[in-house]
Coordinates of N, CA and C in Angstrom, one line a residue:
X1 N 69.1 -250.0 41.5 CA 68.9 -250.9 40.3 C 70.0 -250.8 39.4
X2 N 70.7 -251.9 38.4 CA 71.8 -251.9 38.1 C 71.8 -251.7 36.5
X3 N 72.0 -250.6 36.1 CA 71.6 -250.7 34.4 C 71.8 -251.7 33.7
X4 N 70.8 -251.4 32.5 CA 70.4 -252.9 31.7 C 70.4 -252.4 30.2
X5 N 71.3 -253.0 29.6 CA 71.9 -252.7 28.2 C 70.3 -252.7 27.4
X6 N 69.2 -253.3 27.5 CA 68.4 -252.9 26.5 C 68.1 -251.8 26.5
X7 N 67.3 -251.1 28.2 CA 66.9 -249.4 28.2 C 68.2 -248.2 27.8
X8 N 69.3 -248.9 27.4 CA 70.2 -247.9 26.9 C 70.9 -248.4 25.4
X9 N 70.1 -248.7 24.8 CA 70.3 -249.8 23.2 C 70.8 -248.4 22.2
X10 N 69.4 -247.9 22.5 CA 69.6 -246.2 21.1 C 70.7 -245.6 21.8
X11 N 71.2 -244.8 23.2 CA 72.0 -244.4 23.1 C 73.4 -244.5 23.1
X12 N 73.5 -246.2 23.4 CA 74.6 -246.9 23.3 C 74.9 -246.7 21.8
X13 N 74.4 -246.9 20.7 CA 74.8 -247.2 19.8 C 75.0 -245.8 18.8
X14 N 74.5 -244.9 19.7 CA 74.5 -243.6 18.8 C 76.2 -243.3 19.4
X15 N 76.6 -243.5 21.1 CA 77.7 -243.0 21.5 C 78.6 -243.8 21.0
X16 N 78.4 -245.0 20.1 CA 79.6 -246.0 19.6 C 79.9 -245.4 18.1
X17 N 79.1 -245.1 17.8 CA 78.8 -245.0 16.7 C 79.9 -243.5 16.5
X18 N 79.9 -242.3 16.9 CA 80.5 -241.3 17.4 C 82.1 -241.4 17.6
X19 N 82.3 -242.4 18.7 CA 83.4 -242.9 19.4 C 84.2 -243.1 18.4
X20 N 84.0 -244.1 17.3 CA 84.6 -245.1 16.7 C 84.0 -245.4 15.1
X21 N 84.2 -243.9 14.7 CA 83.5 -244.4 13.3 C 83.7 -245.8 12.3
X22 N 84.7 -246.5 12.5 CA 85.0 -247.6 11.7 C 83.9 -248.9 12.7
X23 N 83.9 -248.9 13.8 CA 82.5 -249.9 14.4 C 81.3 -248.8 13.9
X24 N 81.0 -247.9 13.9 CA 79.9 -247.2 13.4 C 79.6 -247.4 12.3
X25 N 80.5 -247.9 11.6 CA 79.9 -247.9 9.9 C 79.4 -249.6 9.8
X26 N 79.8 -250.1 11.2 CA 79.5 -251.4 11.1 C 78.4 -251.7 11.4
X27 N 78.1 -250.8 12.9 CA 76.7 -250.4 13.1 C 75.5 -250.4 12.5
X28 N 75.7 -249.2 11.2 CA 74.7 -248.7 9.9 C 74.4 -250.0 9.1
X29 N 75.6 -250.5 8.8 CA 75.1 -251.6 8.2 C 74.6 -252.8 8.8
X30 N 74.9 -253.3 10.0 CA 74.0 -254.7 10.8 C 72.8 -254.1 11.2
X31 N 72.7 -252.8 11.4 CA 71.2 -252.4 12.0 C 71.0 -252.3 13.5
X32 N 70.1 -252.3 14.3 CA 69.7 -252.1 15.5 C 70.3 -253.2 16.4
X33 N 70.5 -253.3 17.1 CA 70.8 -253.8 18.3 C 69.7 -254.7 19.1
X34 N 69.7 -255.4 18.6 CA 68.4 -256.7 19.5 C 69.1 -257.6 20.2
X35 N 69.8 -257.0 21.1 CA 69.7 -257.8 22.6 C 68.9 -257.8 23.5
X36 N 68.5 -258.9 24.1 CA 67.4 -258.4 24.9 C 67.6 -259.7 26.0
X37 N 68.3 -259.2 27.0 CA 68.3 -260.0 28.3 C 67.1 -261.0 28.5
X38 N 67.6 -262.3 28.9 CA 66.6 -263.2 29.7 C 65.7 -263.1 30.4
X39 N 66.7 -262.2 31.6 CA 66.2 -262.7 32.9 C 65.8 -263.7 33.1
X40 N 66.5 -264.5 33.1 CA 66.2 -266.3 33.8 C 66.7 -266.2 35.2
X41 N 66.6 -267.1 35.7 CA 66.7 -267.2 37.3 C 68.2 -267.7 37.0
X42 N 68.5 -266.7 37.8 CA 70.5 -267.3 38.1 C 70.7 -268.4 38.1
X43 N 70.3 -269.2 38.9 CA 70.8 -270.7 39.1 C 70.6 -271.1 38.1
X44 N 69.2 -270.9 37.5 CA 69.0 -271.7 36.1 C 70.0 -271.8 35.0
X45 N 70.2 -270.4 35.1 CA 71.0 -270.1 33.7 C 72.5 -270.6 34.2
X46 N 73.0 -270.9 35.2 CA 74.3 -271.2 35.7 C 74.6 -272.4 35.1
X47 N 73.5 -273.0 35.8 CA 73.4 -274.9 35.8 C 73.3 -275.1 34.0
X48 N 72.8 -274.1 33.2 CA 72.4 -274.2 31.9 C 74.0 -274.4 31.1
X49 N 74.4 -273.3 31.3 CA 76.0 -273.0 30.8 C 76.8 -274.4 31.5
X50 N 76.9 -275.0 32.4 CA 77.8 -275.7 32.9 C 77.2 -276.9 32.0
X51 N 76.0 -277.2 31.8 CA 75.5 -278.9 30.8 C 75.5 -278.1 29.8
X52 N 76.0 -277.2 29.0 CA 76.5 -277.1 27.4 C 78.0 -277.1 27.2
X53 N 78.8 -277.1 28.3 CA 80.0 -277.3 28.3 C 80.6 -278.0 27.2
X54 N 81.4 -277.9 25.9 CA 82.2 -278.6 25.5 C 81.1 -280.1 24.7
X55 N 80.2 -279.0 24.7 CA 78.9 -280.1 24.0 C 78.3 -279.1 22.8
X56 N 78.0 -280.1 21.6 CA 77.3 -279.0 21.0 C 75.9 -278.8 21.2
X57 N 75.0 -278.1 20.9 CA 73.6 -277.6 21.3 C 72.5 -278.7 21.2
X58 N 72.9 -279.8 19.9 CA 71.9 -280.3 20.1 C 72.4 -282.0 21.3
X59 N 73.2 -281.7 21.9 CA 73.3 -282.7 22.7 C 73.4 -282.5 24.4
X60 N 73.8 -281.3 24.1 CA 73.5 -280.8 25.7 C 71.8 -280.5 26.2
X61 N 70.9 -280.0 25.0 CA 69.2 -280.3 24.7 C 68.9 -281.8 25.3
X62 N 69.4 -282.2 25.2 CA 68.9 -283.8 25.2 C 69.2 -284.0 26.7
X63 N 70.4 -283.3 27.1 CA 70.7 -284.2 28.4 C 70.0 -283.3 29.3
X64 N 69.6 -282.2 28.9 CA 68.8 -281.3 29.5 C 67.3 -281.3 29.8
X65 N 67.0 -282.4 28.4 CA 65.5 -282.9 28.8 C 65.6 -284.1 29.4
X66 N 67.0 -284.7 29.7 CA 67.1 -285.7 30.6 C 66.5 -285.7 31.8
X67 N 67.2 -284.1 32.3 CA 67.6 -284.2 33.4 C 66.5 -283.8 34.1
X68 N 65.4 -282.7 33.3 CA 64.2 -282.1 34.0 C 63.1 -282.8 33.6
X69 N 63.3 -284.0 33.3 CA 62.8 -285.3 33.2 C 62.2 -285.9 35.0
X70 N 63.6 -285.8 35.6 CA 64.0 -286.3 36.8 C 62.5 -285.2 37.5
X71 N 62.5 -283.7 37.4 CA 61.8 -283.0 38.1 C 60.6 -283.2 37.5
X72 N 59.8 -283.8 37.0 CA 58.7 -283.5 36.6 C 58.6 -282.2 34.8
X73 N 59.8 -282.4 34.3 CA 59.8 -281.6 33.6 C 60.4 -280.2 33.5
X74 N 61.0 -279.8 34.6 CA 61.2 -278.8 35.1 C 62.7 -278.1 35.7
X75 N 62.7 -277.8 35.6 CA 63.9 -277.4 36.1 C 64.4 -277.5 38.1
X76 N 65.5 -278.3 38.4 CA 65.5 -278.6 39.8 C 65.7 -277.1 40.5
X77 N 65.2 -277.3 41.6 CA 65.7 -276.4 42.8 C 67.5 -276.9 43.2
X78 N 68.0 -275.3 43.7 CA 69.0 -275.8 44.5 C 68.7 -277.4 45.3
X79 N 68.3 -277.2 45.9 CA 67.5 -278.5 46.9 C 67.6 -279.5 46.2
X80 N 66.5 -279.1 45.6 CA 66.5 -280.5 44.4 C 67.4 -281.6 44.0
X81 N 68.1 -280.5 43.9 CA 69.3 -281.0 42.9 C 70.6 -281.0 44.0
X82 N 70.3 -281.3 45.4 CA 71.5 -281.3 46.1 C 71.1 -282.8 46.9
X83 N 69.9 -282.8 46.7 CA 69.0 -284.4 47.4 C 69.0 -285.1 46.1
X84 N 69.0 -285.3 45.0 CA 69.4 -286.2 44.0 C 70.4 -286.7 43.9
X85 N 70.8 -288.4 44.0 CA 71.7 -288.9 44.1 C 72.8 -288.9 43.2
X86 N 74.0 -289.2 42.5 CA 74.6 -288.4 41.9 C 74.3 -289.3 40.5
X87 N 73.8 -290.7 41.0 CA 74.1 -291.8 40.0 C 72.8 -291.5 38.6
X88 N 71.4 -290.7 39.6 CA 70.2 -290.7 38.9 C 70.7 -289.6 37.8
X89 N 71.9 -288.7 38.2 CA 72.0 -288.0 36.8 C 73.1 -288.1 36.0
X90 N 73.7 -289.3 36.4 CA 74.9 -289.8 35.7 C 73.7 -290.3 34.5
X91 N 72.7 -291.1 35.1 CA 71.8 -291.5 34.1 C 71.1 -291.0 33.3
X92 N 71.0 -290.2 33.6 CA 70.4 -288.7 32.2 C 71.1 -288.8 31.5
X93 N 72.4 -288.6 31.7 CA 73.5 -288.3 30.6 C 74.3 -287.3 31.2
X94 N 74.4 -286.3 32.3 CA 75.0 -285.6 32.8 C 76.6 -286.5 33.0
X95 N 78.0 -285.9 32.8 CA 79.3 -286.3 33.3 C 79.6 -286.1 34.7
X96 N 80.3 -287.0 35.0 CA 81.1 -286.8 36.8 C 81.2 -285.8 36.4
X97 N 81.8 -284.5 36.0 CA 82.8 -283.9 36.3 C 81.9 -282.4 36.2
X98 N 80.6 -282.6 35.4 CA 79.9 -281.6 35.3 C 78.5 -282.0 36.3
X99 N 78.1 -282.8 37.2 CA 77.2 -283.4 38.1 C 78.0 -282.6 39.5
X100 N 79.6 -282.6 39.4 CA 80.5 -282.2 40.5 C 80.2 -280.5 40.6
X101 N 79.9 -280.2 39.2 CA 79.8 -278.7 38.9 C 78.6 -278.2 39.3
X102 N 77.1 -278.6 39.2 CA 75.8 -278.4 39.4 C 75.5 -279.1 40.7
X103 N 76.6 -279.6 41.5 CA 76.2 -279.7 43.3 C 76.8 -278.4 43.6
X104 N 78.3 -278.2 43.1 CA 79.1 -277.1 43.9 C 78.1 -276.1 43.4
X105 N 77.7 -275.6 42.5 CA 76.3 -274.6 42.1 C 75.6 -274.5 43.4
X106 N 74.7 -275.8 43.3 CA 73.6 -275.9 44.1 C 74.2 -275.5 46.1
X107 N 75.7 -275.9 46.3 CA 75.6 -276.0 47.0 C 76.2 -274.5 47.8
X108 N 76.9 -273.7 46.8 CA 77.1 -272.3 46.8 C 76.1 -271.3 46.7
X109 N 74.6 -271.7 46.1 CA 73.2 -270.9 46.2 C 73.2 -270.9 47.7
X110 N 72.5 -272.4 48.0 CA 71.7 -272.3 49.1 C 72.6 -271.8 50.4
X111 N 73.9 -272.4 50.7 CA 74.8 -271.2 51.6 C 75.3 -270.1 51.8
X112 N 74.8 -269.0 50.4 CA 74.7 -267.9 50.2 C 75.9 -267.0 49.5
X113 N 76.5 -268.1 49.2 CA 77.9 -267.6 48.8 C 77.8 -266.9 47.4
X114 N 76.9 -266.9 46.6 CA 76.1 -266.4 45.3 C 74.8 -266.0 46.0
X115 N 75.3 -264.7 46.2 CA 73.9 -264.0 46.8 C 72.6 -263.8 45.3
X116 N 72.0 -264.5 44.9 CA 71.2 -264.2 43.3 C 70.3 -263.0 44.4
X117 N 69.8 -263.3 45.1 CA 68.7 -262.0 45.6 C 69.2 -260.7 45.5
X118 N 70.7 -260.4 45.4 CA 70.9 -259.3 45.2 C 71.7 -258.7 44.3
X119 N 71.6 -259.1 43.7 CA 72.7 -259.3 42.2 C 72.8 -257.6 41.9
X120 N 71.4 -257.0 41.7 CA 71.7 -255.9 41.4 C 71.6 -255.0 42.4
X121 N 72.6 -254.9 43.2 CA 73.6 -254.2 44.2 C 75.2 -254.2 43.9
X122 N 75.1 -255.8 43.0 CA 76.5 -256.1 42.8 C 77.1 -255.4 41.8
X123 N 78.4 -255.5 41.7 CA 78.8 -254.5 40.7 C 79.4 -256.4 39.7
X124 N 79.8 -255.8 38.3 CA 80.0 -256.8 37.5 C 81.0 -257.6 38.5
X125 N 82.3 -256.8 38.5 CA 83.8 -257.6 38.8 C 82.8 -259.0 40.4
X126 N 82.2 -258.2 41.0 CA 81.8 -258.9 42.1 C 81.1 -260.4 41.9
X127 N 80.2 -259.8 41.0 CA 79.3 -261.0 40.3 C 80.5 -262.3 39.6
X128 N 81.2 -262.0 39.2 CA 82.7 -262.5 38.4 C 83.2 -262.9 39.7
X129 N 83.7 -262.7 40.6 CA 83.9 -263.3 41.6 C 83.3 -263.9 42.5
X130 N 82.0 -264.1 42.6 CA 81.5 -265.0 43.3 C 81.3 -266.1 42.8
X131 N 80.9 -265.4 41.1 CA 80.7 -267.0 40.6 C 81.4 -267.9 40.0
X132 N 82.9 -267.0 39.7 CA 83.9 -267.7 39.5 C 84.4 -268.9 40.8
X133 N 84.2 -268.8 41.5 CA 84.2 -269.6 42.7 C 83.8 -270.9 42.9
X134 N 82.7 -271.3 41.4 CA 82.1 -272.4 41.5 C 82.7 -273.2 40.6
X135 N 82.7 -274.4 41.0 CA 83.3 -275.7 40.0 C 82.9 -275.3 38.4
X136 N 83.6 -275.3 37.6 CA 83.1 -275.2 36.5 C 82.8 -274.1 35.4
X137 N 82.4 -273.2 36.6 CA 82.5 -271.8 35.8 C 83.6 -270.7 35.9
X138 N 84.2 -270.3 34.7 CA 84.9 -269.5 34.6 C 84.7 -268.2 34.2
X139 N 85.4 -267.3 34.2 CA 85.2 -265.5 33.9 C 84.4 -265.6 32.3
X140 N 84.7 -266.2 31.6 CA 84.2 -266.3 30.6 C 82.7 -266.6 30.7
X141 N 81.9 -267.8 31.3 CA 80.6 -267.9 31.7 C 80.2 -267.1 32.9
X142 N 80.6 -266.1 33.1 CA 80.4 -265.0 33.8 C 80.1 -264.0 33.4
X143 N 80.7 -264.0 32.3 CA 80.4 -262.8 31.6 C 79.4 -262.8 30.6
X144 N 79.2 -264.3 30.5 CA 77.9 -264.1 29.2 C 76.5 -264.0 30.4
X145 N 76.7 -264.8 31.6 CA 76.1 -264.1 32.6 C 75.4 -262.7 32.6
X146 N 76.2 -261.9 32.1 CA 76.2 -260.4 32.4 C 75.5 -260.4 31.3
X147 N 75.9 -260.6 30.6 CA 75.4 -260.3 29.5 C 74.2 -260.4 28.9
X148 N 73.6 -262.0 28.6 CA 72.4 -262.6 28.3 C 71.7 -262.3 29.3
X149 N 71.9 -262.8 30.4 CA 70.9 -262.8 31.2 C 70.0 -261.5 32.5
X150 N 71.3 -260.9 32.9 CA 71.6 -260.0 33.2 C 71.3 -258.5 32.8
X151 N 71.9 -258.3 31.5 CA 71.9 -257.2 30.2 C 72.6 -256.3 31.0
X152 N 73.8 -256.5 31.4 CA 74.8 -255.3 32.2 C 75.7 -254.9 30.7
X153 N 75.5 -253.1 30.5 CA 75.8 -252.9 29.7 C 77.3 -252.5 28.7
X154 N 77.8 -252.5 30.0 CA 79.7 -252.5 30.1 C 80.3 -253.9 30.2
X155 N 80.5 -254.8 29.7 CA 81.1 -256.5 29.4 C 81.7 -256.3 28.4
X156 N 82.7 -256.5 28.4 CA 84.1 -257.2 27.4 C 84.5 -257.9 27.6
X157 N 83.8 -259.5 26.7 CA 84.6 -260.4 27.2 C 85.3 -260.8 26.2
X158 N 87.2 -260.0 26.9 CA 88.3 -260.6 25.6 C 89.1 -261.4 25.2
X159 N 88.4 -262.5 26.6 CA 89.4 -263.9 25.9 C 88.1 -264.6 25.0
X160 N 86.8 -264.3 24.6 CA 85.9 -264.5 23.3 C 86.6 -264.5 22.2
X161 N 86.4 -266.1 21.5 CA 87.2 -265.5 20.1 C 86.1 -265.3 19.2
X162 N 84.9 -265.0 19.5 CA 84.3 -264.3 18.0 C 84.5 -262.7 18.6
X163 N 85.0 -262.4 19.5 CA 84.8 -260.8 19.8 C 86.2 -260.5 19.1
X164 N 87.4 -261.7 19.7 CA 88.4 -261.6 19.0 C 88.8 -261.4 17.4
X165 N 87.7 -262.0 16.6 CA 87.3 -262.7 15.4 C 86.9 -261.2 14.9
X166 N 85.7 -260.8 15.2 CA 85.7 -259.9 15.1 C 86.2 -258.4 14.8
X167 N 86.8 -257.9 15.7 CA 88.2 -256.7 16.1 C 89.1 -257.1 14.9
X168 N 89.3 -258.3 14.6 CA 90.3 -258.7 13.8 C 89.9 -258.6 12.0
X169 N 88.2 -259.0 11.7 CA 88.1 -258.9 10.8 C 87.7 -257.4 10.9
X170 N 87.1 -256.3 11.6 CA 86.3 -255.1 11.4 C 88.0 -254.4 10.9
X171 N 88.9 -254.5 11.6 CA 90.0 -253.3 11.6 C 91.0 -253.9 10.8
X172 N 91.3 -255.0 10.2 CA 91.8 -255.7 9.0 C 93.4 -256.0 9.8
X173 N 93.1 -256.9 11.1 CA 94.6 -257.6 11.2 C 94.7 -258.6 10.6
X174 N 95.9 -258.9 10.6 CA 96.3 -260.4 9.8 C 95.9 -261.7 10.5
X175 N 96.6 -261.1 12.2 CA 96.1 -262.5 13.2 C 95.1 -262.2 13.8
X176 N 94.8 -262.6 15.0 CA 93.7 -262.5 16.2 C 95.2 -261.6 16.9
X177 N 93.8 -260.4 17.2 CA 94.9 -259.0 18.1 C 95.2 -259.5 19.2
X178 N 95.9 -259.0 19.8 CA 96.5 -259.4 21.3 C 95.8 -258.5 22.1
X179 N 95.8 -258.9 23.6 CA 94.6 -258.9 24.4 C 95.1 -256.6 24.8
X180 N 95.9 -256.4 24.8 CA 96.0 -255.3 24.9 C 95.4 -254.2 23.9
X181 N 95.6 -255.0 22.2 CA 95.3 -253.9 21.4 C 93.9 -253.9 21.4
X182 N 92.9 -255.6 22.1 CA 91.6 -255.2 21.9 C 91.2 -254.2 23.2
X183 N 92.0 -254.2 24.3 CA 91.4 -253.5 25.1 C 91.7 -251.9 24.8
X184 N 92.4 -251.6 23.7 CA 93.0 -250.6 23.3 C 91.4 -249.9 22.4
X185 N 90.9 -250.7 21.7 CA 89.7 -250.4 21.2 C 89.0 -250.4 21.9
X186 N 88.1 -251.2 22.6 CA 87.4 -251.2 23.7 C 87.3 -249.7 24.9
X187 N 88.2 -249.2 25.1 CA 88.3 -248.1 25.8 C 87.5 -246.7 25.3
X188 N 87.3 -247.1 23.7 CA 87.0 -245.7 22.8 C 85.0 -246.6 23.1
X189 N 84.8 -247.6 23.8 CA 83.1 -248.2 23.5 C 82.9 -247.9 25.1
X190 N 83.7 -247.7 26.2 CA 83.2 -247.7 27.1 C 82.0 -246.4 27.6
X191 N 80.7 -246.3 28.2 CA 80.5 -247.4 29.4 C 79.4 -248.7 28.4
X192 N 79.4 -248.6 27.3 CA 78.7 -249.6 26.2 C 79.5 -250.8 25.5
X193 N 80.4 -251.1 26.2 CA 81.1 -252.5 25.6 C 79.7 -253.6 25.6
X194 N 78.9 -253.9 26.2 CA 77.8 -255.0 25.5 C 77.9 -254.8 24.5
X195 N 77.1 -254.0 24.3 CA 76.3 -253.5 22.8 C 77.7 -253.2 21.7
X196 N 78.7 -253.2 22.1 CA 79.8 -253.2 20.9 C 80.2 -254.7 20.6
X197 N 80.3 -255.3 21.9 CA 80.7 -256.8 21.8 C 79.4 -257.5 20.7
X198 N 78.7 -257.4 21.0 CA 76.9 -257.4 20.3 C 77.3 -257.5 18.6
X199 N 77.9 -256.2 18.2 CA 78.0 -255.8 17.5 C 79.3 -256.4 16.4
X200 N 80.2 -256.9 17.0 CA 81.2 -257.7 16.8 C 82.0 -259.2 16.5
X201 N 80.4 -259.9 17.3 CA 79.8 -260.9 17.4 C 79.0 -260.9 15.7
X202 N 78.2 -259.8 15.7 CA 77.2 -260.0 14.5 C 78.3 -259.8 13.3
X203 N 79.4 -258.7 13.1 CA 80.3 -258.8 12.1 C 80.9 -260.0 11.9
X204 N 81.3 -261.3 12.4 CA 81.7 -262.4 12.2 C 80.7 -263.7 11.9
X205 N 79.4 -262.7 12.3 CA 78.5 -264.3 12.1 C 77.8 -263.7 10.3
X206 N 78.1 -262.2 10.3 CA 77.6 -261.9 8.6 C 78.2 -262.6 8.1
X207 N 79.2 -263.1 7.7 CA 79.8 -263.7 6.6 C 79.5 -264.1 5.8

């Protein structure tokens, strides 16, 4: 079974806290750590992220009750959604370009190429590479993967610019750091980079 950032929340944040007194004091002040994984069904959450693409939330909502409209309300099966013709979700509101993304999904489930039944055997980088493979998704939606849904407790994801946003506002740079000096931090959070990214996230959204 593949550790899960919530059953290790307290001592994640006591070892960060230790590690890196300047995110520790960040710590004390935002409070506890309430992340708490999904667990939604892989595909779900895949197909989810690919229709919020480059949409804001309340319009990818919409095309989302378009689309499980089509199922009875519900969310399609791989299947489903591989026997639906392309035009019925052009009519939802779904794009060519993201209807191209949620077949290649569907059609990398059902041939096994994204083993979901065994996910936790996988190690993160693996998970990143299988599902980087699919139209649409990148390392970045892979890692919130891990993250949200998942709750794998070691994720840094440093092309994020609120993580960037972050690092930059906690340690007082002028610009957004360069990808080495965050990983330069990050080294002092490991094996708890979630729960610092967590943490980083929340320092930029206090404002």
């Amino acid at each position: 079974m593949a550790p899960n950032v919530k059953a290790d929340v307290d001592q994640a944040t006591e070892s960060l806290r230790l590690a890196d007194p300047i995110l520790g004091r960040a710590i004390v002040r935002i409070g506890r750590c309430t992340l708490t994984p999904t667990g939604e069904d892989p595909f779900t959450a895949f197909a989810e992220s690919i229709l919020y693409q480059q949409l804001s939330g309340k319009a990818a909502e919409t095309i989302i009750k378009r689309l499980k409209a089509l199922f009875d309300h519900d969310w399609p099966s791989p299947e489903q959604l591989l026997a639906t013709p392309e035009d019925r979700l052009r009519a939802a509101g779904v794009s060519w370009n993201k209807i191209r993304a949620l077949k290649d999904l569907a059609t990398k489930t059902t041939d096994g190429t994204l083993d979901f039944a065994h996910l936790a055997n996988q190690t993160d980088a693996e998970i990143i590479s299988h599902a980087t493979q699919v139209r649409g998704i990148g390392r970045w939606t892979a890692e919130m993967f891990l993250i949200f849904t998942l709750g794998r407790p070691d994720v840094f994801p440093v092309d994020d610019l609120g993580i960037q946003k972050g690092i930059q506002k906690l340690y007082g740079y002028r610009k957004l750091p360069a990808k080495r000096t965050m990983l330069r931090h990050a080294g002092k959070w490991r094996p708890f980079r979630t729960v610092a990214s967590w943490y980083l996230w929340r320092v930029v959204s206090s404002d």
